[in-house]
């Protein structure tokens, strides 16, 4: 998968976040600057997201590689998905339920219910609304798509357990933060909440 690094002064963003939130700043000082990327294939990214649901990273990577290998030139495109035999997809390790989700995504893409080319001019919430019409894609998956496929800079995903636990640990909470508590902390990071979230995820590895 080809990704483009989005042009931004990431060192200045890091300085801004440190000024806004000294607690997050301690993590920023311990790691290299986060850089946002934009994918060249939104459809393939969403298929991978569906396949990865409720699987370990290693298992998801293995199954997705087998799935990609089913296509001519490894091109994961909606018309190619619908041309595949379900038994072949199942043999790659994809569950029947996820096959239905992937087929629904492919059909909606071909029927122009989902037009990826229009996403660049849409707001984050408009994209989330579009994506959650697809079977098997909820708000969390849509938010991860905005962050890691589109490189949208100001997304916060309360639904992510890792982020909630990082907030609890970093900010000395004796409980997992409520939505209201998490939102209040994240307000400090605007308009770079995506980048702040990446630092939070990194904090769990330090």
PDB file of C-alpha atoms in Angstrom:
ATOM      1  CA  UNK A   1       0.000   0.000   0.000  1.00  0.00           C
ATOM      2  CA  UNK A   2       1.378   3.402  -0.984  1.00  0.00           C
ATOM      3  CA  UNK A   3       1.029   6.276   1.441  1.00  0.00           C
ATOM      4  CA  UNK A   4       1.769   9.964   1.037  1.00  0.00           C
ATOM      5  CA  UNK A   5       3.180  11.900   3.986  1.00  0.00           C
ATOM      6  CA  UNK A   6       0.974  14.951   4.418  1.00  0.00           C
ATOM      7  CA  UNK A   7       2.875  18.233   4.320  1.00  0.00           C
ATOM      8  CA  UNK A   8       2.853  19.901   7.721  1.00  0.00           C
ATOM      9  CA  UNK A   9       5.408  21.374  10.106  1.00  0.00           C
ATOM     10  CA  UNK A  10       5.256  18.501  12.561  1.00  0.00           C
ATOM     11  CA  UNK A  11       7.867  19.955  14.899  1.00  0.00           C
ATOM     12  CA  UNK A  12       5.778  23.112  15.282  1.00  0.00           C
ATOM     13  CA  UNK A  13       2.685  20.977  15.912  1.00  0.00           C
ATOM     14  CA  UNK A  14       4.583  19.124  18.651  1.00  0.00           C
ATOM     15  CA  UNK A  15       5.623  22.448  20.232  1.00  0.00           C
ATOM     16  CA  UNK A  16       2.010  23.645  20.121  1.00  0.00           C
ATOM     17  CA  UNK A  17       0.724  20.494  21.806  1.00  0.00           C
ATOM     18  CA  UNK A  18       3.416  20.698  24.501  1.00  0.00           C
ATOM     19  CA  UNK A  19       2.399  24.278  25.241  1.00  0.00           C
ATOM     20  CA  UNK A  20      -1.293  23.385  25.337  1.00  0.00           C
ATOM     21  CA  UNK A  21      -0.834  20.273  27.464  1.00  0.00           C
ATOM     22  CA  UNK A  22       2.371  19.798  29.502  1.00  0.00           C
ATOM     23  CA  UNK A  23       1.268  16.286  30.545  1.00  0.00           C
ATOM     24  CA  UNK A  24       1.114  15.196  26.899  1.00  0.00           C
ATOM     25  CA  UNK A  25       4.323  17.161  26.385  1.00  0.00           C
ATOM     26  CA  UNK A  26       6.238  14.678  28.545  1.00  0.00           C
ATOM     27  CA  UNK A  27       5.348  11.934  26.079  1.00  0.00           C
ATOM     28  CA  UNK A  28       6.202  14.116  23.080  1.00  0.00           C
ATOM     29  CA  UNK A  29       9.668  14.707  24.533  1.00  0.00           C
ATOM     30  CA  UNK A  30      10.291  10.966  24.673  1.00  0.00           C
ATOM     31  CA  UNK A  31       9.498  10.174  21.046  1.00  0.00           C
ATOM     32  CA  UNK A  32       9.951  11.373  17.471  1.00  0.00           C
ATOM     33  CA  UNK A  33       7.379  13.667  15.786  1.00  0.00           C
ATOM     34  CA  UNK A  34       4.174  12.003  14.620  1.00  0.00           C
ATOM     35  CA  UNK A  35       3.540  12.336  10.884  1.00  0.00           C
ATOM     36  CA  UNK A  36       0.163  11.908   9.191  1.00  0.00           C
ATOM     37  CA  UNK A  37      -0.176   9.842   6.033  1.00  0.00           C
ATOM     38  CA  UNK A  38      -2.786   9.584   3.322  1.00  0.00           C
ATOM     39  CA  UNK A  39      -3.555   6.290   1.606  1.00  0.00           C
ATOM     40  CA  UNK A  40      -3.807   5.711  -2.109  1.00  0.00           C
ATOM     41  CA  UNK A  41      -6.639   3.160  -1.833  1.00  0.00           C
ATOM     42  CA  UNK A  42      -9.502   3.957   0.539  1.00  0.00           C
ATOM     43  CA  UNK A  43     -11.511   0.928  -0.546  1.00  0.00           C
ATOM     44  CA  UNK A  44      -8.693  -1.487   0.268  1.00  0.00           C
ATOM     45  CA  UNK A  45      -8.128   0.216   3.626  1.00  0.00           C
ATOM     46  CA  UNK A  46     -11.749  -0.302   4.620  1.00  0.00           C
ATOM     47  CA  UNK A  47     -11.664  -3.928   3.533  1.00  0.00           C
ATOM     48  CA  UNK A  48      -8.586  -4.420   5.712  1.00  0.00           C
ATOM     49  CA  UNK A  49     -10.375  -2.716   8.620  1.00  0.00           C
ATOM     50  CA  UNK A  50     -13.314  -5.098   8.300  1.00  0.00           C
ATOM     51  CA  UNK A  51     -11.054  -8.152   8.107  1.00  0.00           C
ATOM     52  CA  UNK A  52      -9.067  -6.950  11.153  1.00  0.00           C
ATOM     53  CA  UNK A  53     -12.058  -6.577  13.460  1.00  0.00           C
ATOM     54  CA  UNK A  54     -11.779  -8.659  16.663  1.00  0.00           C
ATOM     55  CA  UNK A  55      -8.463 -10.200  15.570  1.00  0.00           C
ATOM     56  CA  UNK A  56      -4.922  -9.817  16.828  1.00  0.00           C
ATOM     57  CA  UNK A  57      -2.647  -7.689  14.673  1.00  0.00           C
ATOM     58  CA  UNK A  58      -0.638 -10.729  13.584  1.00  0.00           C
ATOM     59  CA  UNK A  59      -3.707 -12.778  12.621  1.00  0.00           C
ATOM     60  CA  UNK A  60      -5.293  -9.836  10.786  1.00  0.00           C
ATOM     61  CA  UNK A  61      -2.110  -9.196   8.785  1.00  0.00           C
ATOM     62  CA  UNK A  62      -1.844 -12.854   7.792  1.00  0.00           C
ATOM     63  CA  UNK A  63      -5.464 -13.107   6.644  1.00  0.00           C
ATOM     64  CA  UNK A  64      -5.362  -9.806   4.768  1.00  0.00           C
ATOM     65  CA  UNK A  65      -2.200 -10.885   2.889  1.00  0.00           C
ATOM     66  CA  UNK A  66      -3.947 -14.123   1.861  1.00  0.00           C
ATOM     67  CA  UNK A  67      -6.981 -12.114   0.779  1.00  0.00           C
ATOM     68  CA  UNK A  68      -4.903  -9.692  -1.314  1.00  0.00           C
ATOM     69  CA  UNK A  69      -3.155 -12.631  -2.992  1.00  0.00           C
ATOM     70  CA  UNK A  70      -6.517 -13.705  -4.470  1.00  0.00           C
ATOM     71  CA  UNK A  71      -6.538 -10.707  -6.827  1.00  0.00           C
ATOM     72  CA  UNK A  72      -4.774 -10.181 -10.151  1.00  0.00           C
ATOM     73  CA  UNK A  73      -1.754  -7.945  -9.466  1.00  0.00           C
ATOM     74  CA  UNK A  74      -2.889  -7.833  -5.805  1.00  0.00           C
ATOM     75  CA  UNK A  75      -5.374  -5.079  -6.694  1.00  0.00           C
ATOM     76  CA  UNK A  76      -8.167  -4.922  -4.109  1.00  0.00           C
ATOM     77  CA  UNK A  77     -10.950  -3.225  -6.083  1.00  0.00           C
ATOM     78  CA  UNK A  78     -14.750  -3.507  -5.666  1.00  0.00           C
ATOM     79  CA  UNK A  79     -15.368  -5.192  -9.011  1.00  0.00           C
ATOM     80  CA  UNK A  80     -12.632  -7.735  -8.256  1.00  0.00           C
ATOM     81  CA  UNK A  81     -14.124  -8.448  -4.835  1.00  0.00           C
ATOM     82  CA  UNK A  82     -17.540  -9.250  -6.277  1.00  0.00           C
ATOM     83  CA  UNK A  83     -15.958 -11.505  -8.925  1.00  0.00           C
ATOM     84  CA  UNK A  84     -14.331 -13.727  -6.299  1.00  0.00           C
ATOM     85  CA  UNK A  85     -15.765 -17.073  -5.292  1.00  0.00           C
ATOM     86  CA  UNK A  86     -16.956 -16.938  -1.682  1.00  0.00           C
ATOM     87  CA  UNK A  87     -15.260 -20.275  -0.973  1.00  0.00           C
ATOM     88  CA  UNK A  88     -11.900 -18.806  -2.013  1.00  0.00           C
ATOM     89  CA  UNK A  89     -12.368 -15.843   0.323  1.00  0.00           C
ATOM     90  CA  UNK A  90     -13.386 -18.174   3.128  1.00  0.00           C
ATOM     91  CA  UNK A  91     -10.300 -20.330   2.529  1.00  0.00           C
ATOM     92  CA  UNK A  92      -8.168 -17.218   2.984  1.00  0.00           C
ATOM     93  CA  UNK A  93      -9.487 -17.069   6.548  1.00  0.00           C
ATOM     94  CA  UNK A  94     -12.219 -14.430   6.233  1.00  0.00           C
ATOM     95  CA  UNK A  95     -15.417 -15.286   8.128  1.00  0.00           C
ATOM     96  CA  UNK A  96     -18.745 -15.508   6.292  1.00  0.00           C
ATOM     97  CA  UNK A  97     -20.043 -12.486   8.209  1.00  0.00           C
ATOM     98  CA  UNK A  98     -17.074 -10.366   7.165  1.00  0.00           C
ATOM     99  CA  UNK A  99     -17.422 -11.550   3.557  1.00  0.00           C
ATOM    100  CA  UNK A 100     -20.956 -10.138   3.577  1.00  0.00           C
ATOM    101  CA  UNK A 101     -19.646  -6.844   4.970  1.00  0.00           C
ATOM    102  CA  UNK A 102     -16.925  -6.635   2.303  1.00  0.00           C
ATOM    103  CA  UNK A 103     -19.414  -7.420  -0.451  1.00  0.00           C
ATOM    104  CA  UNK A 104     -21.760  -4.724   0.876  1.00  0.00           C
ATOM    105  CA  UNK A 105     -18.907  -2.213   0.764  1.00  0.00           C
ATOM    106  CA  UNK A 106     -18.038  -3.268  -2.796  1.00  0.00           C
ATOM    107  CA  UNK A 107     -21.654  -2.958  -3.974  1.00  0.00           C
ATOM    108  CA  UNK A 108     -22.148   0.451  -2.375  1.00  0.00           C
ATOM    109  CA  UNK A 109     -18.902   1.649  -3.962  1.00  0.00           C
ATOM    110  CA  UNK A 110     -19.856   0.437  -7.446  1.00  0.00           C
ATOM    111  CA  UNK A 111     -23.386   1.803  -7.122  1.00  0.00           C
ATOM    112  CA  UNK A 112     -21.958   5.201  -6.072  1.00  0.00           C
ATOM    113  CA  UNK A 113     -23.590   5.124  -2.660  1.00  0.00           C
ATOM    114  CA  UNK A 114     -20.041   5.696  -1.445  1.00  0.00           C
ATOM    115  CA  UNK A 115     -17.938   8.014  -3.629  1.00  0.00           C
ATOM    116  CA  UNK A 116     -14.427   8.178  -2.225  1.00  0.00           C
ATOM    117  CA  UNK A 117     -13.456  11.003  -4.578  1.00  0.00           C
ATOM    118  CA  UNK A 118     -15.911  13.270  -2.775  1.00  0.00           C
ATOM    119  CA  UNK A 119     -14.420  12.622   0.660  1.00  0.00           C
ATOM    120  CA  UNK A 120     -11.775  15.332   0.284  1.00  0.00           C
ATOM    121  CA  UNK A 121     -14.482  18.023   0.282  1.00  0.00           C
ATOM    122  CA  UNK A 122     -16.542  16.490   3.104  1.00  0.00           C
ATOM    123  CA  UNK A 123     -16.329  17.137   6.837  1.00  0.00           C
ATOM    124  CA  UNK A 124     -15.248  14.410   9.245  1.00  0.00           C
ATOM    125  CA  UNK A 125     -18.811  13.906  10.458  1.00  0.00           C
ATOM    126  CA  UNK A 126     -20.162  13.710   6.906  1.00  0.00           C
ATOM    127  CA  UNK A 127     -17.645  10.975   6.108  1.00  0.00           C
ATOM    128  CA  UNK A 128     -18.506   9.093   9.307  1.00  0.00           C
ATOM    129  CA  UNK A 129     -22.186   9.287   8.383  1.00  0.00           C
ATOM    130  CA  UNK A 130     -21.446   7.857   4.937  1.00  0.00           C
ATOM    131  CA  UNK A 131     -19.221   5.055   6.152  1.00  0.00           C
ATOM    132  CA  UNK A 132     -21.482   3.881   8.959  1.00  0.00           C
ATOM    133  CA  UNK A 133     -24.178   3.124   6.370  1.00  0.00           C
ATOM    134  CA  UNK A 134     -22.017   0.174   5.338  1.00  0.00           C
ATOM    135  CA  UNK A 135     -22.634  -3.111   7.128  1.00  0.00           C
ATOM    136  CA  UNK A 136     -19.848  -3.902   9.572  1.00  0.00           C
ATOM    137  CA  UNK A 137     -18.482  -0.356   9.797  1.00  0.00           C
ATOM    138  CA  UNK A 138     -19.204   1.527  13.013  1.00  0.00           C
ATOM    139  CA  UNK A 139     -18.082   4.883  14.272  1.00  0.00           C
ATOM    140  CA  UNK A 140     -14.742   3.629  15.632  1.00  0.00           C
ATOM    141  CA  UNK A 141     -13.763   2.093  12.280  1.00  0.00           C
ATOM    142  CA  UNK A 142     -14.777   5.299  10.501  1.00  0.00           C
ATOM    143  CA  UNK A 143     -12.701   7.395  12.911  1.00  0.00           C
ATOM    144  CA  UNK A 144      -9.643   5.167  12.384  1.00  0.00           C
ATOM    145  CA  UNK A 145     -10.160   5.575   8.625  1.00  0.00           C
ATOM    146  CA  UNK A 146     -10.175   9.361   9.011  1.00  0.00           C
ATOM    147  CA  UNK A 147      -6.996   9.234  11.076  1.00  0.00           C
ATOM    148  CA  UNK A 148      -4.899   6.652   9.271  1.00  0.00           C
ATOM    149  CA  UNK A 149      -6.216   6.523   5.706  1.00  0.00           C
ATOM    150  CA  UNK A 150      -7.143  10.152   5.126  1.00  0.00           C
ATOM    151  CA  UNK A 151      -4.718  11.760   7.552  1.00  0.00           C
ATOM    152  CA  UNK A 152      -7.372  14.078   8.968  1.00  0.00           C
ATOM    153  CA  UNK A 153      -5.557  16.081  11.690  1.00  0.00           C
ATOM    154  CA  UNK A 154      -8.321  16.749  14.221  1.00  0.00           C
ATOM    155  CA  UNK A 155     -10.057  13.479  15.085  1.00  0.00           C
ATOM    156  CA  UNK A 156     -10.560  12.093  18.584  1.00  0.00           C
ATOM    157  CA  UNK A 157     -12.000   8.613  19.076  1.00  0.00           C
ATOM    158  CA  UNK A 158     -13.554   8.112  22.494  1.00  0.00           C
ATOM    159  CA  UNK A 159     -14.552   4.611  21.407  1.00  0.00           C
ATOM    160  CA  UNK A 160     -10.930   3.486  21.355  1.00  0.00           C
ATOM    161  CA  UNK A 161     -10.091   1.539  24.516  1.00  0.00           C
ATOM    162  CA  UNK A 162      -6.364   2.188  24.165  1.00  0.00           C
ATOM    163  CA  UNK A 163      -6.923   5.945  24.138  1.00  0.00           C
ATOM    164  CA  UNK A 164      -9.172   5.826  27.194  1.00  0.00           C
ATOM    165  CA  UNK A 165      -6.628   3.771  29.119  1.00  0.00           C
ATOM    166  CA  UNK A 166      -3.802   6.082  28.070  1.00  0.00           C
ATOM    167  CA  UNK A 167      -5.812   9.061  29.324  1.00  0.00           C
ATOM    168  CA  UNK A 168      -6.468   7.305  32.614  1.00  0.00           C
ATOM    169  CA  UNK A 169      -2.782   6.518  33.118  1.00  0.00           C
ATOM    170  CA  UNK A 170      -1.334   9.842  31.977  1.00  0.00           C
ATOM    171  CA  UNK A 171      -3.774  12.085  33.791  1.00  0.00           C
ATOM    172  CA  UNK A 172      -3.779  10.130  37.052  1.00  0.00           C
ATOM    173  CA  UNK A 173      -7.463   9.189  36.983  1.00  0.00           C
ATOM    174  CA  UNK A 174      -8.707   6.472  39.320  1.00  0.00           C
ATOM    175  CA  UNK A 175     -11.237   5.381  36.683  1.00  0.00           C
ATOM    176  CA  UNK A 176     -11.573   5.132  32.943  1.00  0.00           C
ATOM    177  CA  UNK A 177     -12.540   8.634  31.760  1.00  0.00           C
ATOM    178  CA  UNK A 178     -16.138   9.349  30.871  1.00  0.00           C
ATOM    179  CA  UNK A 179     -16.915  10.817  27.469  1.00  0.00           C
ATOM    180  CA  UNK A 180     -17.280  14.260  29.051  1.00  0.00           C
ATOM    181  CA  UNK A 181     -13.939  13.980  30.854  1.00  0.00           C
ATOM    182  CA  UNK A 182     -12.105  12.723  27.775  1.00  0.00           C
ATOM    183  CA  UNK A 183     -13.619  15.390  25.550  1.00  0.00           C
ATOM    184  CA  UNK A 184     -12.567  18.127  27.981  1.00  0.00           C
ATOM    185  CA  UNK A 185      -8.949  16.951  27.934  1.00  0.00           C
ATOM    186  CA  UNK A 186      -8.952  16.558  24.147  1.00  0.00           C
ATOM    187  CA  UNK A 187     -10.247  20.108  23.654  1.00  0.00           C
ATOM    188  CA  UNK A 188      -6.736  21.320  24.549  1.00  0.00           C
ATOM    189  CA  UNK A 189      -5.293  19.586  21.500  1.00  0.00           C
ATOM    190  CA  UNK A 190      -7.473  21.158  18.805  1.00  0.00           C
ATOM    191  CA  UNK A 191      -6.893  21.401  15.861  1.00  0.00           C
ATOM    192  CA  UNK A 192      -4.413  18.498  16.114  1.00  0.00           C
ATOM    193  CA  UNK A 193      -6.298  15.867  18.081  1.00  0.00           C
ATOM    194  CA  UNK A 194      -5.295  13.067  15.696  1.00  0.00           C
ATOM    195  CA  UNK A 195      -1.625  13.765  16.305  1.00  0.00           C
ATOM    196  CA  UNK A 196      -2.207  13.983  20.062  1.00  0.00           C
ATOM    197  CA  UNK A 197      -3.966  10.602  19.954  1.00  0.00           C
ATOM    198  CA  UNK A 198      -0.952   9.082  18.209  1.00  0.00           C
ATOM    199  CA  UNK A 199       1.254  10.292  21.054  1.00  0.00           C
ATOM    200  CA  UNK A 200      -1.212   8.779  23.525  1.00  0.00           C
ATOM    201  CA  UNK A 201      -0.986   5.402  21.791  1.00  0.00           C
ATOM    202  CA  UNK A 202       2.806   5.667  21.870  1.00  0.00           C
ATOM    203  CA  UNK A 203       2.679   6.403  25.604  1.00  0.00           C
ATOM    204  CA  UNK A 204       1.437   2.862  26.213  1.00  0.00           C
ATOM    205  CA  UNK A 205       4.655   1.484  24.715  1.00  0.00           C
ATOM    206  CA  UNK A 206       7.089   3.661  26.690  1.00  0.00           C
TER     207      UNK A 206
END
